[in-house]
PDB file of C-alpha atoms in Angstrom:
ATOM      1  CA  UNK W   1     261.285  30.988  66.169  1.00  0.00           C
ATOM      2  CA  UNK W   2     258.702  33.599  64.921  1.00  0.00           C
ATOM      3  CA  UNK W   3     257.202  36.173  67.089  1.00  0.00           C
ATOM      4  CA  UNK W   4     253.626  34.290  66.744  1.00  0.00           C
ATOM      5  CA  UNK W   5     254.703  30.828  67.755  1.00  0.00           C
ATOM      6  CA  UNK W   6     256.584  31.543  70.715  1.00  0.00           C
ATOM      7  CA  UNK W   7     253.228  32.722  73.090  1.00  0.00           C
ATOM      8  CA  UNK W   8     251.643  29.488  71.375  1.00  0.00           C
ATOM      9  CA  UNK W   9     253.829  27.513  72.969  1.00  0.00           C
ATOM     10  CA  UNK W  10     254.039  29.560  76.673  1.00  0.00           C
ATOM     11  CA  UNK W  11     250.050  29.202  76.162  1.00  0.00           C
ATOM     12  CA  UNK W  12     250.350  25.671  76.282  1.00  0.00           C
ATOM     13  CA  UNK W  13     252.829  25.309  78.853  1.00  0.00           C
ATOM     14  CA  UNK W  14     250.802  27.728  81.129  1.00  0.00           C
ATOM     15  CA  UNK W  15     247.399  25.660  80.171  1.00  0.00           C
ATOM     16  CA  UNK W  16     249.247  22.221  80.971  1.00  0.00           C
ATOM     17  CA  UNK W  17     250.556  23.511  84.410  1.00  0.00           C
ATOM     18  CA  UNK W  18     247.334  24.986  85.921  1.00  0.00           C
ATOM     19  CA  UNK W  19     245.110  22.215  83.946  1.00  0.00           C
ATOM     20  CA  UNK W  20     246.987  19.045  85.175  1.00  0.00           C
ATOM     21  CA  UNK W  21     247.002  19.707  88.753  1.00  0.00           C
ATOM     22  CA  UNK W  22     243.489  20.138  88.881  1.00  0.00           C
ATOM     23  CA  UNK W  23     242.405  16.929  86.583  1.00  0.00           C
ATOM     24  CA  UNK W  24     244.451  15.219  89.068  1.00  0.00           C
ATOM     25  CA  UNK W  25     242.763  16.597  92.142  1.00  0.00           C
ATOM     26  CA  UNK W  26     239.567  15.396  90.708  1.00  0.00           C
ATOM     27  CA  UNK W  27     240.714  11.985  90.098  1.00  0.00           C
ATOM     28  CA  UNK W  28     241.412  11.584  93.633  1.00  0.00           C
ATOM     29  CA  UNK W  29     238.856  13.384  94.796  1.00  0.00           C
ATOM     30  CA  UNK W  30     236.545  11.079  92.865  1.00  0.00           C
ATOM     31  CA  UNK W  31     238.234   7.866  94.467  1.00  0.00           C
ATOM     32  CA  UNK W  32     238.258   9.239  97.820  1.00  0.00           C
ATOM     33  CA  UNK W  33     234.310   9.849  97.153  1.00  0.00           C
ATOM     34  CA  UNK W  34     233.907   6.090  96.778  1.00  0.00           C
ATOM     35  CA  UNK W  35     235.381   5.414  99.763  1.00  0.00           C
ATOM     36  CA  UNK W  36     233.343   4.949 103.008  1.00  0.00           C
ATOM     37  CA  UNK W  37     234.950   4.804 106.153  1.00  0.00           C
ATOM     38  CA  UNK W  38     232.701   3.109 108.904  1.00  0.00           C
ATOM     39  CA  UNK W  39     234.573   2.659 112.530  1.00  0.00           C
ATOM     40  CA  UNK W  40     235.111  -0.775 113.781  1.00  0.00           C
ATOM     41  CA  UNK W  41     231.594  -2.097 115.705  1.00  0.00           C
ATOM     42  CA  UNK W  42     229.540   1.131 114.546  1.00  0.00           C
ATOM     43  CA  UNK W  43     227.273   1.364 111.837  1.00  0.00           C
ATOM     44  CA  UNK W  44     226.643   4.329 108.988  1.00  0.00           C
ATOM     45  CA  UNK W  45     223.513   4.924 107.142  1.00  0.00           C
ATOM     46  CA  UNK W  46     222.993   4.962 103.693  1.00  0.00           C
ATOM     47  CA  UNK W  47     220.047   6.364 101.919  1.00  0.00           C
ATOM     48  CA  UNK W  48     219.460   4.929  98.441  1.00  0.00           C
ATOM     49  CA  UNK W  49     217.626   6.686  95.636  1.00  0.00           C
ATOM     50  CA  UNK W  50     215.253   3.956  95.054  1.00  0.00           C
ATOM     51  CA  UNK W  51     214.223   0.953  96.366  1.00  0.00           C
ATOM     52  CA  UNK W  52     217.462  -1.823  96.291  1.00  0.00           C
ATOM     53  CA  UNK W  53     216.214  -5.347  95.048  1.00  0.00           C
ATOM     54  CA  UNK W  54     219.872  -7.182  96.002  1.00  0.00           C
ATOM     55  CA  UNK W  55     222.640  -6.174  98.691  1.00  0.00           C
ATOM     56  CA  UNK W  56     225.916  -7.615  98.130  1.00  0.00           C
ATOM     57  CA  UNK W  57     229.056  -7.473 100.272  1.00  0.00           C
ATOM     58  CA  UNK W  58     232.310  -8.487  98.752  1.00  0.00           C
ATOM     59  CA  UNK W  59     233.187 -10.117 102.407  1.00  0.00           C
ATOM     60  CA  UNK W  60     230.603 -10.226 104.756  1.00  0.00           C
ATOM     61  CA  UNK W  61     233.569 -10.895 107.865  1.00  0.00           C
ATOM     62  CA  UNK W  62     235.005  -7.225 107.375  1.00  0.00           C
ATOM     63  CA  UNK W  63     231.600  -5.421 106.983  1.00  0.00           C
ATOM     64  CA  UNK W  64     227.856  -6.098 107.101  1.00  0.00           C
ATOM     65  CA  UNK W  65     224.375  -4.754 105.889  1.00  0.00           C
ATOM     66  CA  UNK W  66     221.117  -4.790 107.725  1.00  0.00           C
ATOM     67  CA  UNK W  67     218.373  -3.812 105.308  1.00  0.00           C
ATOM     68  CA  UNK W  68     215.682  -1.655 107.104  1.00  0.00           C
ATOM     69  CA  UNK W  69     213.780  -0.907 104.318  1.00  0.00           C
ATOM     70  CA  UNK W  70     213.684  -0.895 100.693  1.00  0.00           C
ATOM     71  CA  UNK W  71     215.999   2.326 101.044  1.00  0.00           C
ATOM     72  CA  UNK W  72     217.937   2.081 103.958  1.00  0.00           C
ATOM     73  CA  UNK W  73     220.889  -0.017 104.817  1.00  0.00           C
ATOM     74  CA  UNK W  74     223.094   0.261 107.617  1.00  0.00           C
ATOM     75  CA  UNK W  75     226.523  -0.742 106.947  1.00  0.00           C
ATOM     76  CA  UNK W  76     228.351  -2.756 109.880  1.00  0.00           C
ATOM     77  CA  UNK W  77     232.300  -2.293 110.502  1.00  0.00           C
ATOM     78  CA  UNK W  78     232.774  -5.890 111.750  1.00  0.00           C
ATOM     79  CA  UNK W  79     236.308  -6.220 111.438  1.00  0.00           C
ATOM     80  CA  UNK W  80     239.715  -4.201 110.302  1.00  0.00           C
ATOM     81  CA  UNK W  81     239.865  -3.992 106.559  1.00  0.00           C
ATOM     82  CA  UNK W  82     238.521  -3.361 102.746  1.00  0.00           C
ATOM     83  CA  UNK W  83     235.353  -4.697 101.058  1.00  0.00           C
ATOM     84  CA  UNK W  84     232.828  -3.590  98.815  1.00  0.00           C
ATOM     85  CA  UNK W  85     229.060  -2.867  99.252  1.00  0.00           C
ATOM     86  CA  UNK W  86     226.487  -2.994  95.627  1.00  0.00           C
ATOM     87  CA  UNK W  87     223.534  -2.426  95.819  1.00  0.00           C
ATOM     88  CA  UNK W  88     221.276  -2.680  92.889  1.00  0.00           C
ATOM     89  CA  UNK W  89     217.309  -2.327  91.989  1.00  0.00           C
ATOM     90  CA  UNK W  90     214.867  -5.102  91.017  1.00  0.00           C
ATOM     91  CA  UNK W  91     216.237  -5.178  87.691  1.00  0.00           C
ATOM     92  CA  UNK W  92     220.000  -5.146  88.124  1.00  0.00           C
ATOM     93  CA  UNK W  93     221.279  -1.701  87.824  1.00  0.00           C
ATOM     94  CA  UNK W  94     223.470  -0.587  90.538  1.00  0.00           C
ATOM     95  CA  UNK W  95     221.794   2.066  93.051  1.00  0.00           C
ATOM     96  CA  UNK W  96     225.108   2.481  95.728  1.00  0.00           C
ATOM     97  CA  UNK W  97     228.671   0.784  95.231  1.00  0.00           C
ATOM     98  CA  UNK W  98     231.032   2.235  97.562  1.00  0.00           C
ATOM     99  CA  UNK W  99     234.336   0.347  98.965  1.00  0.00           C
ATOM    100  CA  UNK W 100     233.769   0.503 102.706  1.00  0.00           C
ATOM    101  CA  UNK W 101     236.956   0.741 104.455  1.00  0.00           C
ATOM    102  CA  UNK W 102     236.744  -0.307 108.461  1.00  0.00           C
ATOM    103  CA  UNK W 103     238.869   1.439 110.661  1.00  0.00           C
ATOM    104  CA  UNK W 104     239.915   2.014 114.299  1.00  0.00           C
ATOM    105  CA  UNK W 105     237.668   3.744 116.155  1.00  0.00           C
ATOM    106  CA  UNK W 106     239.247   6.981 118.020  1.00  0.00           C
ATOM    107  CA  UNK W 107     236.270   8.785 119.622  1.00  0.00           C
ATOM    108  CA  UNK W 108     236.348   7.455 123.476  1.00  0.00           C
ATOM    109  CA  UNK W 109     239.680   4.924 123.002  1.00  0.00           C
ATOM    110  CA  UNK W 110     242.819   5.346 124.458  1.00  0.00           C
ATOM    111  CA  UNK W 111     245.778   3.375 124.193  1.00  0.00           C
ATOM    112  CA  UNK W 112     248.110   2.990 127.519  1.00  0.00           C
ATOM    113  CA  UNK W 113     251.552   1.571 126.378  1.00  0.00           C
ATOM    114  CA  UNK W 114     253.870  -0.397 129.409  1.00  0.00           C
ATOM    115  CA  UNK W 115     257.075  -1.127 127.751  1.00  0.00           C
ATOM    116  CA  UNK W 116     256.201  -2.992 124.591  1.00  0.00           C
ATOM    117  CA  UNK W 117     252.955  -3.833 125.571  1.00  0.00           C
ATOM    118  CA  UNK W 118     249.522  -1.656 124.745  1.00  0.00           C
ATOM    119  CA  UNK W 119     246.588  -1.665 125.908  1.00  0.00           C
ATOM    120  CA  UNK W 120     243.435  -0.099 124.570  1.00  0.00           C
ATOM    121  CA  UNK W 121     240.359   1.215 126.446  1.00  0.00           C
ATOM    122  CA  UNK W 122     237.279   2.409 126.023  1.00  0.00           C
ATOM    123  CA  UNK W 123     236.403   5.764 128.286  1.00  0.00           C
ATOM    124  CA  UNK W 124     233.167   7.184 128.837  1.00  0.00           C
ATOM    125  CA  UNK W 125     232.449   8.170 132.865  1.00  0.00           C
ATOM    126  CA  UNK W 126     234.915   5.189 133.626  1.00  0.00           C
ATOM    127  CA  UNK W 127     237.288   3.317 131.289  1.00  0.00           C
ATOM    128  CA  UNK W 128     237.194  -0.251 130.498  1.00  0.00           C
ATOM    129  CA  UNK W 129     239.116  -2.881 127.836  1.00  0.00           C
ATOM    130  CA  UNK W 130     238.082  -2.432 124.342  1.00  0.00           C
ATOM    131  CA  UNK W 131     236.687  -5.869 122.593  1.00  0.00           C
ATOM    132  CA  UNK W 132     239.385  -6.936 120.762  1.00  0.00           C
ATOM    133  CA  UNK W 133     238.708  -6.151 117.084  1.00  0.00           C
ATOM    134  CA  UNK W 134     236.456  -8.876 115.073  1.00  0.00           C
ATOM    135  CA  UNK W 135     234.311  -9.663 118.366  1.00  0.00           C
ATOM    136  CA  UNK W 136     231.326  -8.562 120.352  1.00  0.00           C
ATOM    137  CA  UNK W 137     231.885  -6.891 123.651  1.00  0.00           C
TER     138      UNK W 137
END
């Protein structure tokens, strides 16, 4: 091997180990980015950058979207799960697509376990049973 293509190939090796770890950081950070969490029976806001024409929800029992105005929408955890909120403008192009992931709620619950049974209440100045998950309280 000659003196000139030996640091070539270190070059190369160096480049590939400090260059792949960070091209896959930013894929994941980039599908973590279109990820919204929203906690079972809360809502989050979402601001669009112009006004939506359509609101779609992949399946309206996991999540839901109130439209306030032609902005706004407030996205609904309604039950455990995975779906996907688009929203596009008056002539189709997509404004907001985000898979909306509902989760447990932590702030204010805690679970009591007797044995193999658990139970899981809601505390504020006094605890009471949670809803169960997927219905009103």
């Amino acid at each position: 091997m000659t003196a000139s293509a030996k640091p070539k190939g270190v070059s190369l090796i160096r480049l590939l180990c400090v260059g792949l770890p960070i091209v896959l950081g930013a894929t994941a950070a980039t599908a973590q980015s279109r990820q919204l969490e929203v906690p079972i029976h809360q809502a989050a806001r979402v601001q669009l950058g112009a006004a939506a024409g359509s609101v779609i929800v992949a399946n309206p029992a996991i999540a839901d979207v109130a439209v306030t105005d032609a902005r706004t929408l407030f996205i609904t955890g309604k039950a455990y799960g995975v779906t996907e909120v688009i929203a596009v403008d008056g002539v189709g192009r997509p404004l907001f697509q985000r898979q909306i992931v509902v989760a447990p709620s932590s702030a204010g619950t805690v679970r009591v376990w007797r044995g193999q049974e658990t139970t899981e209440v809601t505390c504020g100045s006094t605890c009471a049973p949670a809803a169960p998950a997927g219905r009103g309280s």
